[in-house]
PDB file of C-alpha atoms and ligand atoms in Angstrom:
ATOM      1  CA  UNK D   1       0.000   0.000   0.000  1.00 69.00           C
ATOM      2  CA  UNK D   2       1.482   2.816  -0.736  1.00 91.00           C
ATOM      3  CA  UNK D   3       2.380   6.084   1.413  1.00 94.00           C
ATOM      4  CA  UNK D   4       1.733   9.929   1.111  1.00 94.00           C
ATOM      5  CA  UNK D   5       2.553  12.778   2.748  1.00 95.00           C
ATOM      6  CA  UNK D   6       1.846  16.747   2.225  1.00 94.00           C
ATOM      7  CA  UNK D   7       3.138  19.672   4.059  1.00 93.00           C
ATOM      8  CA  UNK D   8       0.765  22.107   3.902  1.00 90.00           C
ATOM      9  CA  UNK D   9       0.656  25.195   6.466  1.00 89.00           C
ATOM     10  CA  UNK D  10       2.877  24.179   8.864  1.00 91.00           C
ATOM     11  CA  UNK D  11       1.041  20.837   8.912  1.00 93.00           C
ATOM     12  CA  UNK D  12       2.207  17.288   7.566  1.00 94.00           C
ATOM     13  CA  UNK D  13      -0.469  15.013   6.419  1.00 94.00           C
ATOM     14  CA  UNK D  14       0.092  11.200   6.327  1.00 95.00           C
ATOM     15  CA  UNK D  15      -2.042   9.799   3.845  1.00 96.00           C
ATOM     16  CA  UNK D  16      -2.133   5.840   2.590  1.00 97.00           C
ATOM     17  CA  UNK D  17      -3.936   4.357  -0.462  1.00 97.00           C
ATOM     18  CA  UNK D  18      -6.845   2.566   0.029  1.00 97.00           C
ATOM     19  CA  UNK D  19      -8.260   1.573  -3.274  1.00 98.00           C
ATOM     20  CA  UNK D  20      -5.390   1.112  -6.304  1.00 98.00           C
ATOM     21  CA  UNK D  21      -5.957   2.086 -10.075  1.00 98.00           C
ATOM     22  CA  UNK D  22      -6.201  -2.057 -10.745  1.00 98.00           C
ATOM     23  CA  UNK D  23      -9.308  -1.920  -8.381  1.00 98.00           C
ATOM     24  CA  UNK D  24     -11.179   1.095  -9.519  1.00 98.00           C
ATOM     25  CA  UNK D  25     -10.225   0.018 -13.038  1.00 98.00           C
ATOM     26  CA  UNK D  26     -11.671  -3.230 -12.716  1.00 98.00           C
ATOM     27  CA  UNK D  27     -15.133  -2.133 -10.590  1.00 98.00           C
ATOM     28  CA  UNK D  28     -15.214   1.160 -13.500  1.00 98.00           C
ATOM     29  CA  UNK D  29     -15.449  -1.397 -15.990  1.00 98.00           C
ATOM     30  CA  UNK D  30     -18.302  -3.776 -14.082  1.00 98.00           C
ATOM     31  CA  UNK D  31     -20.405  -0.560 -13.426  1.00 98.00           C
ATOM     32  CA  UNK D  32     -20.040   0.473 -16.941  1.00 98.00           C
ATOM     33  CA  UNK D  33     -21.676  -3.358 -18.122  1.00 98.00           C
ATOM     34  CA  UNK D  34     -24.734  -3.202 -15.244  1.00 98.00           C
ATOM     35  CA  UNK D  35     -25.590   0.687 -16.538  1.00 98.00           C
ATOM     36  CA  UNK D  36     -24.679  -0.819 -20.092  1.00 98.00           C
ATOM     37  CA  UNK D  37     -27.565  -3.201 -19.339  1.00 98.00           C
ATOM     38  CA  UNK D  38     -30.151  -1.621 -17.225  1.00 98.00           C
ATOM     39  CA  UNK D  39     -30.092   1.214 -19.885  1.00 98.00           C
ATOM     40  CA  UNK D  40     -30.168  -0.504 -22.897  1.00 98.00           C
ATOM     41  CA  UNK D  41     -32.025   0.719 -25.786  1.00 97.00           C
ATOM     42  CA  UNK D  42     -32.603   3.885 -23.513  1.00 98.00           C
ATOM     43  CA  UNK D  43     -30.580   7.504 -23.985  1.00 98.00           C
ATOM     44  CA  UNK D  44     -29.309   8.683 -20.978  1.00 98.00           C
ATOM     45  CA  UNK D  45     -28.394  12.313 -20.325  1.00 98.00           C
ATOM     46  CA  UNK D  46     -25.218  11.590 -17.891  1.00 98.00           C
ATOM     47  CA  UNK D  47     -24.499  14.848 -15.381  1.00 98.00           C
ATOM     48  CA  UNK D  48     -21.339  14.827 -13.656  1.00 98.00           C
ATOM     49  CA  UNK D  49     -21.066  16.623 -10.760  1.00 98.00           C
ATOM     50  CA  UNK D  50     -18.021  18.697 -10.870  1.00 97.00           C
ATOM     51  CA  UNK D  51     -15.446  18.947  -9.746  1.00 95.00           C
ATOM     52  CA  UNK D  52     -14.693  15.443  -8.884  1.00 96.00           C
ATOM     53  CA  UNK D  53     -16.506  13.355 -10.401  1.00 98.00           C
ATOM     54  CA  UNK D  54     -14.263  14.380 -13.619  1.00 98.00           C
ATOM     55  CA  UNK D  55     -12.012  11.167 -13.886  1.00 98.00           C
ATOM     56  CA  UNK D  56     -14.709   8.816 -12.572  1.00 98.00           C
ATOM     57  CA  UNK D  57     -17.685   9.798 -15.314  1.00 98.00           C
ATOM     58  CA  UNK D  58     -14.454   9.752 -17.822  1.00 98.00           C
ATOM     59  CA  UNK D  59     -13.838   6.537 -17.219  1.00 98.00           C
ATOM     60  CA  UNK D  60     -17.384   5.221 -16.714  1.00 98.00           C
ATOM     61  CA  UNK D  61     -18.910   6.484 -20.251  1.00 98.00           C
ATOM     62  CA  UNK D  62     -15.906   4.745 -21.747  1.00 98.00           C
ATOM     63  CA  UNK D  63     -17.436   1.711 -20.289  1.00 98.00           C
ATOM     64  CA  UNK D  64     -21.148   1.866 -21.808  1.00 98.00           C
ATOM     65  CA  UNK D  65     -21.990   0.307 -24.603  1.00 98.00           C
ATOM     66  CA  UNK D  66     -24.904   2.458 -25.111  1.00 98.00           C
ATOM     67  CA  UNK D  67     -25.841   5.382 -26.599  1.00 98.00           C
ATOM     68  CA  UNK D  68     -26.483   8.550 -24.127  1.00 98.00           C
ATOM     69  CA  UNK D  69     -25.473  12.328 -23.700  1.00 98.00           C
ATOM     70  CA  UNK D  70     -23.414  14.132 -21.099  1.00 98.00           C
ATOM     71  CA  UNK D  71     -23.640  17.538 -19.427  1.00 98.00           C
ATOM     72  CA  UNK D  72     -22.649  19.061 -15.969  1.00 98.00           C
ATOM     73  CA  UNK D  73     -23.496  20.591 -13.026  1.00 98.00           C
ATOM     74  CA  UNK D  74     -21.583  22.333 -10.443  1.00 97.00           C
ATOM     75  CA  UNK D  75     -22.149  22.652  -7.094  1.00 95.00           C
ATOM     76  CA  UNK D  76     -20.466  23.196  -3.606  1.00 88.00           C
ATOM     77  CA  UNK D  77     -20.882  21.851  -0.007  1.00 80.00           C
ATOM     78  CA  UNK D  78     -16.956  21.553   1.249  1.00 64.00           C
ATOM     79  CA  UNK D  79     -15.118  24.575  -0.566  1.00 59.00           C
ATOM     80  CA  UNK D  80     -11.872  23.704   0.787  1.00 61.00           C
ATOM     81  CA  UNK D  81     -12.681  22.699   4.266  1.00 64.00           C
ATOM     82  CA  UNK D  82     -11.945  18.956   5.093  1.00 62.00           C
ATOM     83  CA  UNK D  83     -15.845  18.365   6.505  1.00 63.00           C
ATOM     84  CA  UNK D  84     -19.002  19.366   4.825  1.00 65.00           C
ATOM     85  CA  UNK D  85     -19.757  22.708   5.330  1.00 65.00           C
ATOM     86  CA  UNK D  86     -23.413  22.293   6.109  1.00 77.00           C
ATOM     87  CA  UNK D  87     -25.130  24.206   3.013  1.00 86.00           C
ATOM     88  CA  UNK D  88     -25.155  23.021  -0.731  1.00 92.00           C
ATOM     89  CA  UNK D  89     -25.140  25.980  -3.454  1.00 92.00           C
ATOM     90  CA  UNK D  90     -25.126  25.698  -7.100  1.00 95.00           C
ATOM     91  CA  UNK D  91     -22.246  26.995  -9.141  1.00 96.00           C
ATOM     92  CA  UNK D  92     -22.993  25.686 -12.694  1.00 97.00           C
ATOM     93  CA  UNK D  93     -26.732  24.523 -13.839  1.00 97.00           C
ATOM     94  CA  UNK D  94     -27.065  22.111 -16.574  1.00 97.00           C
ATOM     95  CA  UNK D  95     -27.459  22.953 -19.697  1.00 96.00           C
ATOM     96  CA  UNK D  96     -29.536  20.055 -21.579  1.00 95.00           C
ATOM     97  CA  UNK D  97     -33.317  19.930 -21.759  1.00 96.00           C
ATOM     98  CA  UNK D  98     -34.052  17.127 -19.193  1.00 97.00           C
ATOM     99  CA  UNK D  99     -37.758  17.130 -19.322  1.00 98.00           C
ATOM    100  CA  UNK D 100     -39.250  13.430 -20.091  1.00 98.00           C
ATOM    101  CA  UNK D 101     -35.173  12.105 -20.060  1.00 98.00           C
ATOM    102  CA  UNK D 102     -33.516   9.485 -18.385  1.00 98.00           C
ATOM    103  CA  UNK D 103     -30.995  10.561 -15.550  1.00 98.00           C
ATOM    104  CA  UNK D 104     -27.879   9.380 -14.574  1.00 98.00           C
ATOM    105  CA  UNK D 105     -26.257  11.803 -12.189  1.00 98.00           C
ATOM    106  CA  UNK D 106     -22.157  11.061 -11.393  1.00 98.00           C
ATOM    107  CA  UNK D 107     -21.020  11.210  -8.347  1.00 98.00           C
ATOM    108  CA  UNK D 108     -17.587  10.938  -6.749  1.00 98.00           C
ATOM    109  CA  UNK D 109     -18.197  10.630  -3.532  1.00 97.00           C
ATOM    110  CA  UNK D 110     -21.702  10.489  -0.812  1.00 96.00           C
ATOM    111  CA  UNK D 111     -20.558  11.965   2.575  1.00 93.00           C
ATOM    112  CA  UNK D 112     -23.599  13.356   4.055  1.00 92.00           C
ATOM    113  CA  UNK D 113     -25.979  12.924   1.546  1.00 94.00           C
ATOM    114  CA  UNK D 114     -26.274  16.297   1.534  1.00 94.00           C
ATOM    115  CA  UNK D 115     -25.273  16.884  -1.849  1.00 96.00           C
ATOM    116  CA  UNK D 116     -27.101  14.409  -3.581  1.00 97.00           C
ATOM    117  CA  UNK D 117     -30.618  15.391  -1.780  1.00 96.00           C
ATOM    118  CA  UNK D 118     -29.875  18.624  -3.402  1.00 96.00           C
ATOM    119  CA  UNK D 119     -29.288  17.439  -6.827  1.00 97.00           C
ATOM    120  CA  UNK D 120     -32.364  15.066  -6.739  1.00 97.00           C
ATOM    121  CA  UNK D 121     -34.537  17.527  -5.294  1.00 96.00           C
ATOM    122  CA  UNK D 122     -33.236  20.174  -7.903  1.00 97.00           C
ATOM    123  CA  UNK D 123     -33.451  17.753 -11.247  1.00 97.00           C
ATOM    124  CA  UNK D 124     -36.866  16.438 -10.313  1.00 98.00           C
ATOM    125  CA  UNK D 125     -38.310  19.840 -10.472  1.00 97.00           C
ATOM    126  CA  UNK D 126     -37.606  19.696 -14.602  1.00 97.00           C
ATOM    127  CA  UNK D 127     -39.623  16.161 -14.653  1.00 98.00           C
ATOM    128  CA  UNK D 128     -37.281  13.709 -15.892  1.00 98.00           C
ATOM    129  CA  UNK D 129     -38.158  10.654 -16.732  1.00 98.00           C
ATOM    130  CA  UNK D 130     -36.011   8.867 -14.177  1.00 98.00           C
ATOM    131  CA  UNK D 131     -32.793   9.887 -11.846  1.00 98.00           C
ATOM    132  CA  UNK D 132     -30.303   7.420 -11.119  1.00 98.00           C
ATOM    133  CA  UNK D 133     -27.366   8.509  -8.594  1.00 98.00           C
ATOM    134  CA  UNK D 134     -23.913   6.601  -9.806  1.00 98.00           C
ATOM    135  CA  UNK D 135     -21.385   7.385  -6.974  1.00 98.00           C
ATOM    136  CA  UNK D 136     -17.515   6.010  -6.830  1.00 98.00           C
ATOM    137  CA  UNK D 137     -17.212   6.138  -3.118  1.00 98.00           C
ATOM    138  CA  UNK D 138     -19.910   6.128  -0.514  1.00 98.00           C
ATOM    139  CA  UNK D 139     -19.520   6.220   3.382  1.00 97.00           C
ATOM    140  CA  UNK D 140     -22.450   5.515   5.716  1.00 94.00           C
ATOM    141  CA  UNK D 141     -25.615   7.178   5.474  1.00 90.00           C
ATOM    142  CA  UNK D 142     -29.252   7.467   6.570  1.00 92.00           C
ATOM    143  CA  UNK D 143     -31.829   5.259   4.974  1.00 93.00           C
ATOM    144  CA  UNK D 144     -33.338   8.440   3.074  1.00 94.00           C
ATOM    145  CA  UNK D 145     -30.048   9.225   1.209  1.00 95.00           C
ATOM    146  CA  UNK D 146     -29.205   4.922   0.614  1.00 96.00           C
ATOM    147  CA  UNK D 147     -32.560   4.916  -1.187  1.00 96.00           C
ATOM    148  CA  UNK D 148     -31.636   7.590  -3.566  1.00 96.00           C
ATOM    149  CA  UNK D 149     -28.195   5.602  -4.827  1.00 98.00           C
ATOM    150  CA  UNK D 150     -28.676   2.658  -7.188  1.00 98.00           C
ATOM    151  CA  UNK D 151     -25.107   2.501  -8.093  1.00 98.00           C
ATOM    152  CA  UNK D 152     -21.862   2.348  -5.712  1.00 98.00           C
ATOM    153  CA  UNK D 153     -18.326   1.457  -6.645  1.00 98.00           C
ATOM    154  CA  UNK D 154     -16.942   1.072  -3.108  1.00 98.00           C
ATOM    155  CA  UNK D 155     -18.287   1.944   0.364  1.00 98.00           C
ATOM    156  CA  UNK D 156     -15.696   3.271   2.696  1.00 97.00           C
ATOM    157  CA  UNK D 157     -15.205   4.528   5.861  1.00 94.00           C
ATOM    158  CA  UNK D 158     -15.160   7.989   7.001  1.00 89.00           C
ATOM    159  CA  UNK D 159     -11.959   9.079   6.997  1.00 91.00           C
ATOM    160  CA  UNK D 160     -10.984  12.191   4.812  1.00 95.00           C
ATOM    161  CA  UNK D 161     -10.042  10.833   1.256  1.00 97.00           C
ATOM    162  CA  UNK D 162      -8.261  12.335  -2.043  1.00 98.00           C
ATOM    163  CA  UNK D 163      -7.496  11.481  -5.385  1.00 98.00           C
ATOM    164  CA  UNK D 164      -9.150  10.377  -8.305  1.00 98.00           C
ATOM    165  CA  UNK D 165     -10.554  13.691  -9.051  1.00 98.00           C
ATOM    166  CA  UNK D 166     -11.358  14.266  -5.038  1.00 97.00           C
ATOM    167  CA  UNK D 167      -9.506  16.810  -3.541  1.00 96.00           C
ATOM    168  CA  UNK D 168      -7.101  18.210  -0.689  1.00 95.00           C
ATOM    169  CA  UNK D 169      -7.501  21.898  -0.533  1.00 91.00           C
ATOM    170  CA  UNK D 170      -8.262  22.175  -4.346  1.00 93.00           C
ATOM    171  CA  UNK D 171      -4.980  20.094  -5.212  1.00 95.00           C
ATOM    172  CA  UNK D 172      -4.059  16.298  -5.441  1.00 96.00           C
ATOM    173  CA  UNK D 173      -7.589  15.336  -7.839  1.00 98.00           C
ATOM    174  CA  UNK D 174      -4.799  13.904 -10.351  1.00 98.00           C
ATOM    175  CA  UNK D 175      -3.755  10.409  -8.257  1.00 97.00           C
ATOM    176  CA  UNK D 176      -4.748   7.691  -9.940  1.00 97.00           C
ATOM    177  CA  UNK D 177      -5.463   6.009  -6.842  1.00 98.00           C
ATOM    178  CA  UNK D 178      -7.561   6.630  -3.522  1.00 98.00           C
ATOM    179  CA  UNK D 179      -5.836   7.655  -0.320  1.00 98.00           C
ATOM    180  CA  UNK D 180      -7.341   8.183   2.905  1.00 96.00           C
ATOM    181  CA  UNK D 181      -6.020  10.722   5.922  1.00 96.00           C
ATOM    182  CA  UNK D 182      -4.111   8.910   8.369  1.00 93.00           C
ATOM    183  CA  UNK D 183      -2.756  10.985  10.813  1.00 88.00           C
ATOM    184  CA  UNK D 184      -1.634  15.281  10.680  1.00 83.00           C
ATOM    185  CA  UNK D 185       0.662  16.546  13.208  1.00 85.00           C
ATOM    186  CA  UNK D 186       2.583  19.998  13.325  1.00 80.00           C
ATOM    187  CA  UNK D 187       5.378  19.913  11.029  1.00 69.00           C
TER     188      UNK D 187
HETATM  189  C1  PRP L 201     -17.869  16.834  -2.721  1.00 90.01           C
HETATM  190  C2  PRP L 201     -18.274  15.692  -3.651  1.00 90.01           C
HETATM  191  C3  PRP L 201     -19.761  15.633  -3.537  1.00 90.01           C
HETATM  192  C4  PRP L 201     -20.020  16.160  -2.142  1.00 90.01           C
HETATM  193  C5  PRP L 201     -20.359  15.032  -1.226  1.00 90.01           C
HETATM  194  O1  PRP L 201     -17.920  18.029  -3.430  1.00 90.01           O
HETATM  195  O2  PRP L 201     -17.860  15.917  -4.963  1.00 90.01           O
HETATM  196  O3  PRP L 201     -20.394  16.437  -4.504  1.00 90.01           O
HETATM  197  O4  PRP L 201     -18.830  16.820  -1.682  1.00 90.01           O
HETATM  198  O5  PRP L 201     -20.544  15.446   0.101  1.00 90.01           O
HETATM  199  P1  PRP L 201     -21.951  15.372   0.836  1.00 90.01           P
HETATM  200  O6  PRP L 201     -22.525  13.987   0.609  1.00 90.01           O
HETATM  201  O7  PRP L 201     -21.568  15.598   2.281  1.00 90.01           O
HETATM  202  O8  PRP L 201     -22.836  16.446   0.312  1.00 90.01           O
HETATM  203  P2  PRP L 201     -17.147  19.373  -2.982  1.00 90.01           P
HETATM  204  O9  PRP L 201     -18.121  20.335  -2.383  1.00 90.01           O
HETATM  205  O10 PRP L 201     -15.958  19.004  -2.148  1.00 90.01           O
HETATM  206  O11 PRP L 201     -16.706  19.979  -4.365  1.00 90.01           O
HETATM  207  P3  PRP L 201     -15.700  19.372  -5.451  1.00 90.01           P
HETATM  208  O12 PRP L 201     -16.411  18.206  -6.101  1.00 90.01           O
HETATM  209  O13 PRP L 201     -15.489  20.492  -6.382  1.00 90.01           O
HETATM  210  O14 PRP L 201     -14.444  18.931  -4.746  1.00 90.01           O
END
C-alpha cells in the first residue's frame, strides 16, 4: 500500500492508499456493463457533478456500450474545508433539456448525503423521466439518502479521502489512486 505525505501550512499530512488504479479500473469497468444493461435501448443524459466526479464519469462512459449524452453541473458543499460545510449551493446549472429524459447523475463521492438530496430535489423539479445517482465512493448514510443511490463502486469509511478527481484543498484530484487521511501533526 502505498504512502503519502503533504506539508501544507505548517502541517504534515500522512495519507495511505486505500483503493489502487487495478481496483477502480476493474469495478469502472463492471459498473459500466450493469448501466450498459439496465439502460439498454434507452438515452441517458449523464451529469457529472463537478469537480470530482471528472475522472470517474471519464472513465465510466468509456465503459457503456450504449448510446447517451453528457452535461454538468456544479455545485459546492466543502469549498476547501476537510468536513461538509453544512449548506449546498449551485455553481454551474445544466445545460440540456431534461424534461421526459432518463438521468444518470455522477457522483464521486456520498458523505452526508447532503449533496445528492440537493441534486435530486433540484433535477426532479424539470420532470425527468427517471434519476439514477452513480457514486464512486460512498460512506455511511441514513436510509433516506441509501434509497436515492442505485449505483456504488466502493463503500468506505469515514476518513478524509483524495485522489481520483477528489480533492485536498483544491490540489491532489490527479492520483490515480484513492488515499485516505491517516494521521496530521505539526510539522
Ligand atoms: C464533494 C463531492 C460531492 C459532495 C459530497 O464536493 O464531490 O459532490 O462533496 O458530500 P456530501 O454527501 O456531504 O454532500 P465538494 O463540495 O468538495 O466539491 P468538489 O467536487 O469540487 O471537490
Amino acid at each position: 500500500m502505498g504512502k503519502l505525505t503533504i506539508e501544507r501550512d505548517n502541517k504534515s499530512y500522512l495519507f495511505e492508499e486505500i483503493i489502487s488504479e487495478a481496483e477502480l479500473c476493474k469495478r469502472v469497468k463492471e459498473l459500466g456493463k450493469q448501466i450498459s444493461i439496465d439502460y439498454e435501448g434507452k438515452v441517458p443524459i449523464i451529469i457529472g457533478v463537478l469537480n470530482g466526479s471528472f475522472l470517474f464519469m471519464a472513465d465510466l462512459i468509456r465503459n457503456l456500450n450504449i448510446e447517451f449524452e453528457v452535461d454538468f453541473i456544479k455545485i459546492s458543499s466543502y469549498g476547501d474545508d476537510l468536513k461538509t460545510s453544512g449548506s449546498v449551493s449551485l455553481i454551474k446549472d445544466t445545460s440540456a433539456n431534461i424534461t421526459g429524459r432518463d438521468i444518470i447523475v455522477v457522483e464521486d463521492i456520498v458523505d452526508s448525503g447532503l449533496s445528492v438530496k440537493y441534486l435530486y430535489k433540484k433535477l426532479s423539479n424539470n420532470n425527468p423521466k427517471s434519476i439514477n445517482v452513480i457514486t464512486c465512493l460512498k460512506k455511511k448514510t441514513k436510509k433516506d439518502v441509501d434509497q436515492l443511490i442505485k449505483y456504488i463502486g466502493f463503500n468506505i469509511s469515514s476518513s478524509f479521502v483524495i485522489g481520483y478527481g477528489l480533492d485536498f484543498k483544491q490540489k491532489y484530484r490527479g492520483l490515480s489512486s484513492i488515499y485516505n487521511l491517516k494521521s496530521h501533526m505539526e510539522s
